[in-house]
Short mmCIF file of C-alpha atoms in Angstrom, two decimals:
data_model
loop_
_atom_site.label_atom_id
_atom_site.label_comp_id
_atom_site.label_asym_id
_atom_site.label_seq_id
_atom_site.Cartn_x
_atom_site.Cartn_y
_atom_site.Cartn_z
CA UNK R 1 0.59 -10.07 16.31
CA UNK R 2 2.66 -7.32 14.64
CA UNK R 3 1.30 -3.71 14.69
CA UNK R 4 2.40 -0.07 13.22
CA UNK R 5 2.01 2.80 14.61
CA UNK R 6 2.06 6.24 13.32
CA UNK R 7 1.56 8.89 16.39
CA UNK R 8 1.42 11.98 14.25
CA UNK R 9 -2.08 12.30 12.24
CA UNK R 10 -1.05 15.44 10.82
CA UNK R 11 2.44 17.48 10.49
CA UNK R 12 3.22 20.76 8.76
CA UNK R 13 6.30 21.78 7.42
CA UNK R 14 7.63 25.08 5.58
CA UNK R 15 8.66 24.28 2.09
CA UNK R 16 13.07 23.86 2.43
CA UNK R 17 12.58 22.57 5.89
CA UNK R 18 13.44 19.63 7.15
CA UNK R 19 10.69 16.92 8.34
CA UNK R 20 10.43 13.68 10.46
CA UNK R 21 8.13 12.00 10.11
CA UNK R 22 7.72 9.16 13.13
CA UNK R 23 6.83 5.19 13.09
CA UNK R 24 6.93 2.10 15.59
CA UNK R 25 6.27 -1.09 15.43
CA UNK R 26 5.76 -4.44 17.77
CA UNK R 27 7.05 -7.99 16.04
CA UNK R 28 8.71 -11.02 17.97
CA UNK R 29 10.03 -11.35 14.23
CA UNK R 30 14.04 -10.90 13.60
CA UNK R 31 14.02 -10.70 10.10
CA UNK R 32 11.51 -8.08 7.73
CA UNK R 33 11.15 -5.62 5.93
CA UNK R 34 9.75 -1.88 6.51
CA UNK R 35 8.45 0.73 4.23
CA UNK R 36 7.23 4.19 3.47
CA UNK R 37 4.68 5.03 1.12
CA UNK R 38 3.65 8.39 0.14
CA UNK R 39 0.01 8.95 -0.82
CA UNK R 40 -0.61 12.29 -2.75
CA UNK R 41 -4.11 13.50 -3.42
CA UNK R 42 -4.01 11.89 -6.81
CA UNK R 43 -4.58 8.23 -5.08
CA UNK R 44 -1.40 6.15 -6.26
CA UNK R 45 0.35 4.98 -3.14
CA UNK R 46 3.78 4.92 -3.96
CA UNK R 47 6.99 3.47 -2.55
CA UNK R 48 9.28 6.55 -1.28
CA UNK R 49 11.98 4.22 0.83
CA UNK R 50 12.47 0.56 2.50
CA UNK R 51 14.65 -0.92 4.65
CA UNK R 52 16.14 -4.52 5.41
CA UNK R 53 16.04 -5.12 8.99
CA UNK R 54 19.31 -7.57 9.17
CA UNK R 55 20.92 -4.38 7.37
CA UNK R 56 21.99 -1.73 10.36
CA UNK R 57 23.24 1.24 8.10
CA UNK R 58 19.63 3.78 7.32
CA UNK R 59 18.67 3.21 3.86
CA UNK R 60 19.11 7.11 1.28
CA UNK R 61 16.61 7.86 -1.27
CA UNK R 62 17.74 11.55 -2.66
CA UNK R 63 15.91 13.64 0.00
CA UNK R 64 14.33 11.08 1.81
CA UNK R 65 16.75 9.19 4.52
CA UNK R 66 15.08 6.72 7.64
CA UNK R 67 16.27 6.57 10.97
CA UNK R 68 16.33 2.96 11.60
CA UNK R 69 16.33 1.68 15.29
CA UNK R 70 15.81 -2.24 15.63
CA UNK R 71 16.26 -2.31 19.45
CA UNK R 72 13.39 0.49 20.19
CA UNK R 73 11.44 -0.64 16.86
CA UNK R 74 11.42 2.78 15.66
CA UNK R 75 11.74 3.16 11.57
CA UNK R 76 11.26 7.44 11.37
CA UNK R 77 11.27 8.67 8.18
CA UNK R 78 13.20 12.33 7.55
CA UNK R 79 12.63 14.67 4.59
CA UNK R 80 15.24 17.11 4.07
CA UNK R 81 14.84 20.31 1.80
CA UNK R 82 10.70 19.67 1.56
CA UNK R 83 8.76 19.95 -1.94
CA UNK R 84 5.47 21.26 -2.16
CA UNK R 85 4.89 18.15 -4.11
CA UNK R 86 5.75 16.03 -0.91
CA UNK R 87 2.55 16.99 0.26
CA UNK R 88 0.38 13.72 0.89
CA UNK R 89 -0.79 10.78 3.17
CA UNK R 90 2.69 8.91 4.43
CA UNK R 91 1.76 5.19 5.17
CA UNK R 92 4.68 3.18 7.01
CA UNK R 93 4.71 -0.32 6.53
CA UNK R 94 5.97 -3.57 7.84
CA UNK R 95 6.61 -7.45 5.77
CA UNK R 96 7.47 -10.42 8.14
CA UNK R 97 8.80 -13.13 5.93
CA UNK R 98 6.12 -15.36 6.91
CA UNK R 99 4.90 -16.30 2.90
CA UNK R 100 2.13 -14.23 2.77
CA UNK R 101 4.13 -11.52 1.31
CA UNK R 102 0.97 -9.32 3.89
CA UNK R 103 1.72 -5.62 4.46
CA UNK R 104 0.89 -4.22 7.84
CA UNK R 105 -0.05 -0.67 7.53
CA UNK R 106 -0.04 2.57 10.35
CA UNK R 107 -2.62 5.09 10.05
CA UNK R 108 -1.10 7.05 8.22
CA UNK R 109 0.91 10.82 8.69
CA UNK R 110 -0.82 13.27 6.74
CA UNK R 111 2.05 15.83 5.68
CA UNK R 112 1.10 19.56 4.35
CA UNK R 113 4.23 21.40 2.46
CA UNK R 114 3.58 25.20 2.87
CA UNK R 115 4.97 28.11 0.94
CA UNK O 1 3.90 6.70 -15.15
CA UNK O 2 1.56 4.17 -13.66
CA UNK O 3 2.90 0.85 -13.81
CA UNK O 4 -0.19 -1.41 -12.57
CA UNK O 5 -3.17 -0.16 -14.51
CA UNK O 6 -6.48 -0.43 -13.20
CA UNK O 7 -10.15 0.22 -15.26
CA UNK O 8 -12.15 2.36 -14.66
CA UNK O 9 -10.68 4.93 -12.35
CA UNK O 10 -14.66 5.76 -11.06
CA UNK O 11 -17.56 3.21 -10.81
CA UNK O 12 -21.44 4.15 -9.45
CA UNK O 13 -22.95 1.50 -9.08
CA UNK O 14 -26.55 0.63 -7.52
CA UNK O 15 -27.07 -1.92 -4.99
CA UNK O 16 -28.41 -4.54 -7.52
CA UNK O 17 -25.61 -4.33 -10.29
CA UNK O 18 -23.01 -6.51 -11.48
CA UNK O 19 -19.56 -4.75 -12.32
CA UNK O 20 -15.96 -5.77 -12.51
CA UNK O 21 -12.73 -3.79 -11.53
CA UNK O 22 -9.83 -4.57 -13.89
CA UNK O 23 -5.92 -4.49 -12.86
CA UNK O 24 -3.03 -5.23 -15.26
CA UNK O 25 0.52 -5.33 -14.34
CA UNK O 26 3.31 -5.94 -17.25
CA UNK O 27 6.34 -6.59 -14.90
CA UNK O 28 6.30 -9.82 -14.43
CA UNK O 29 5.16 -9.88 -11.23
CA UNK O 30 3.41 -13.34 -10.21
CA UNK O 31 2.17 -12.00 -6.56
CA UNK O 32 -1.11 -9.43 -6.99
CA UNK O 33 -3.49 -8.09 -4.45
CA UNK O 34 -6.60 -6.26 -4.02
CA UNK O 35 -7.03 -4.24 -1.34
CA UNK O 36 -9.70 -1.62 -0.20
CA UNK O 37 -9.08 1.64 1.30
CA UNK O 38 -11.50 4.42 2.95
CA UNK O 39 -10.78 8.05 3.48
CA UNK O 40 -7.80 8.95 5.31
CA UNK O 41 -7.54 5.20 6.28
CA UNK O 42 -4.42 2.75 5.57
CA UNK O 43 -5.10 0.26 2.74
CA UNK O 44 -6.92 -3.00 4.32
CA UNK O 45 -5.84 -6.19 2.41
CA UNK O 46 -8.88 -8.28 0.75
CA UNK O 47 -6.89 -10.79 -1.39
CA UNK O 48 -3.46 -12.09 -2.31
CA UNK O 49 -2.68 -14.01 -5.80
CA UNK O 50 0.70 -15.88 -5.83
CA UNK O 51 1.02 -17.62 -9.35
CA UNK O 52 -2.38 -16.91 -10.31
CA UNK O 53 -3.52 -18.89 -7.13
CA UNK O 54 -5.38 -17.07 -4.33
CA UNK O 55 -3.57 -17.61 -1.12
CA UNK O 56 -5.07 -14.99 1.17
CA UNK O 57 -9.12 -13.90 1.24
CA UNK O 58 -8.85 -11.53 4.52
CA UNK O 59 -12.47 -13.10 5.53
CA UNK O 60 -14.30 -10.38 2.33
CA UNK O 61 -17.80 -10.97 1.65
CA UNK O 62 -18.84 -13.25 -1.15
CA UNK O 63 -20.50 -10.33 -2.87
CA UNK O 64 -16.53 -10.00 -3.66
CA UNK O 65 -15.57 -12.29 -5.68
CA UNK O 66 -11.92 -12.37 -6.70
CA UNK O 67 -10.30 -13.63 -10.47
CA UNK O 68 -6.68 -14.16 -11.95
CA UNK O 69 -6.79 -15.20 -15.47
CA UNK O 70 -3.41 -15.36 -16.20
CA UNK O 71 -0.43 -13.57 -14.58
CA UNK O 72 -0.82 -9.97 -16.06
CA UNK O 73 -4.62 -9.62 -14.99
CA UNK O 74 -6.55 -9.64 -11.95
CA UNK O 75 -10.63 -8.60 -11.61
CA UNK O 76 -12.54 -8.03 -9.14
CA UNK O 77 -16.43 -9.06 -9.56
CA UNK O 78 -18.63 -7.21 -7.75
CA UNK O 79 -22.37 -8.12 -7.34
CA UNK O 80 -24.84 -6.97 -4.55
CA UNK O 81 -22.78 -4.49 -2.90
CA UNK O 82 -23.62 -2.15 0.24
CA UNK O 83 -23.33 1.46 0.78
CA UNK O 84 -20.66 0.69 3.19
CA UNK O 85 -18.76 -0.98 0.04
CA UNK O 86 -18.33 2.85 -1.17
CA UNK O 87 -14.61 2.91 -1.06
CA UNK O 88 -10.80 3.52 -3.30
CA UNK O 89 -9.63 0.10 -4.09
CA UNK O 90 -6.29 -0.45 -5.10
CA UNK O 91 -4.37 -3.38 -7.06
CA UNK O 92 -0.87 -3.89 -5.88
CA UNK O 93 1.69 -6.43 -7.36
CA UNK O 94 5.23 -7.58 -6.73
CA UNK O 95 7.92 -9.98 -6.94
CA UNK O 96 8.09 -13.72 -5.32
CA UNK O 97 11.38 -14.19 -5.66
CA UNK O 98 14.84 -12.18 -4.26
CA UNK O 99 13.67 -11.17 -1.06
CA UNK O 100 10.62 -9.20 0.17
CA UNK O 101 10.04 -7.33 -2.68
CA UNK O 102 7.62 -3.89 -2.58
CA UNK O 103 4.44 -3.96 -4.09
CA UNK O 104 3.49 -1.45 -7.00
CA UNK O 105 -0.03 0.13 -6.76
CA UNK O 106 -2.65 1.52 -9.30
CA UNK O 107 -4.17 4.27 -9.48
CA UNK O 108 -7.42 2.91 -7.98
CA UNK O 109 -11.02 2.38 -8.35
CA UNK O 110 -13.29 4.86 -6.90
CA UNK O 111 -16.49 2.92 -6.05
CA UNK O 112 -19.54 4.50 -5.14
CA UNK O 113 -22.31 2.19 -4.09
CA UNK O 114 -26.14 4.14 -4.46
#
């Protein structure tokens, strides 16, 4: 069975700092897909970054970048220049390609901005 | 701007009532989900529609009872529900086809069960 796991319940970060934010998973799978979502207080999860696993270079959203390591099964997820609007629950995710089109979720990073 | 819409954004409810959620997507999407979510908990999936079929019911009590009418809606019926039912629940959708496409989410219901 594949699981997520997010080892950081809670992470700070000065607002213009740099953040990472951390996620591994376990799969016998060679081929899916991983995600973060981003969770603010207003309830909408919504889709900040994702990554092929068959594709080696770390996928680029503006600010948001992931560190993607296939051999540890390590998928971190770095915010550079932090917004106090990044502030919110960061969910990583994982796909198999198995037809059930299924997310498997990790509990969840929950990331305060500060002034 | 919200792509998948859901109705209403807050339900109370008592134990004995009979309400629907609502979800409506307008991108085509032919894969939609429900899924419930407590505080500071990940989403937990409760169903999957793939062409308006249901292909996954995670095992969700039959006082949930799931609907796709066509391809842009999908309800949720609710009917005898717990405290414990007291919850956010979300409606996702995505693509079936080029690759393993990400689902969108709603806003969300938030359910309180008296």
């Amino acid at each position: 069975a594949q699981t997520v796991t997010q080892s950081q319940p809670e992470m700070s970060v000065q607002e213009a700092e740099t953040v990472t934010l951390s996620c591994t998973y376990d799969t016998s799978e060679s081929n899916y897909y991983l995600f973060w979502y981003k969770q603010p207080p207003s309830r909408q999860m919504i889709l900040v970054i994702r990554q092929e696993a068959y594709k080696q270079q770390n996928a680029t959203e503006n600010r948001f970048s992931v560190n993607f390591q296939k051999a540890a099964k390590s998928f971190s997820l770095k915010i550079s220049d932090s917004q106090l609007g990044d502030t919110a629950m960061y969910f990583c995710a994982f796909m198999t390609p198995s037809g059930t089109y299924k997310y498997i979720f990790g509990t969840g990073t929950r990331l305060k901005v500060l002034a | 701007d919200t792509e998948v819409t859901q109705t209403p954004k807050h339900l109370v409810m008592g134990m004995t009532n009979k309400k629907s959620l609502k979800c409506e997507q307008h991108m085509g999407h032919r894969a939609m989900y429900w899924y419930k979510q407590k505080a500071k908990k990940p989403p937990e999936l409760m169903f999957v529609y793939s062409y308006e079929k249901l292909s996954i019911n995670e095992s969700v009590p039959s006082r949930f009872s799931p609907e796709c009418p066509n391809s842009s809606l999908l309800n949720l019926h609710l009917h005898a529900l717990q405290p414990e039912d007291s919850a956010l629940y979300l409606c996702a959708s995505s693509q079936l086809q080029g690759g393993y496409q990400p689902q969108h989410f709603g806003d969300g219901t938030r359910l309180s069960i008296l």
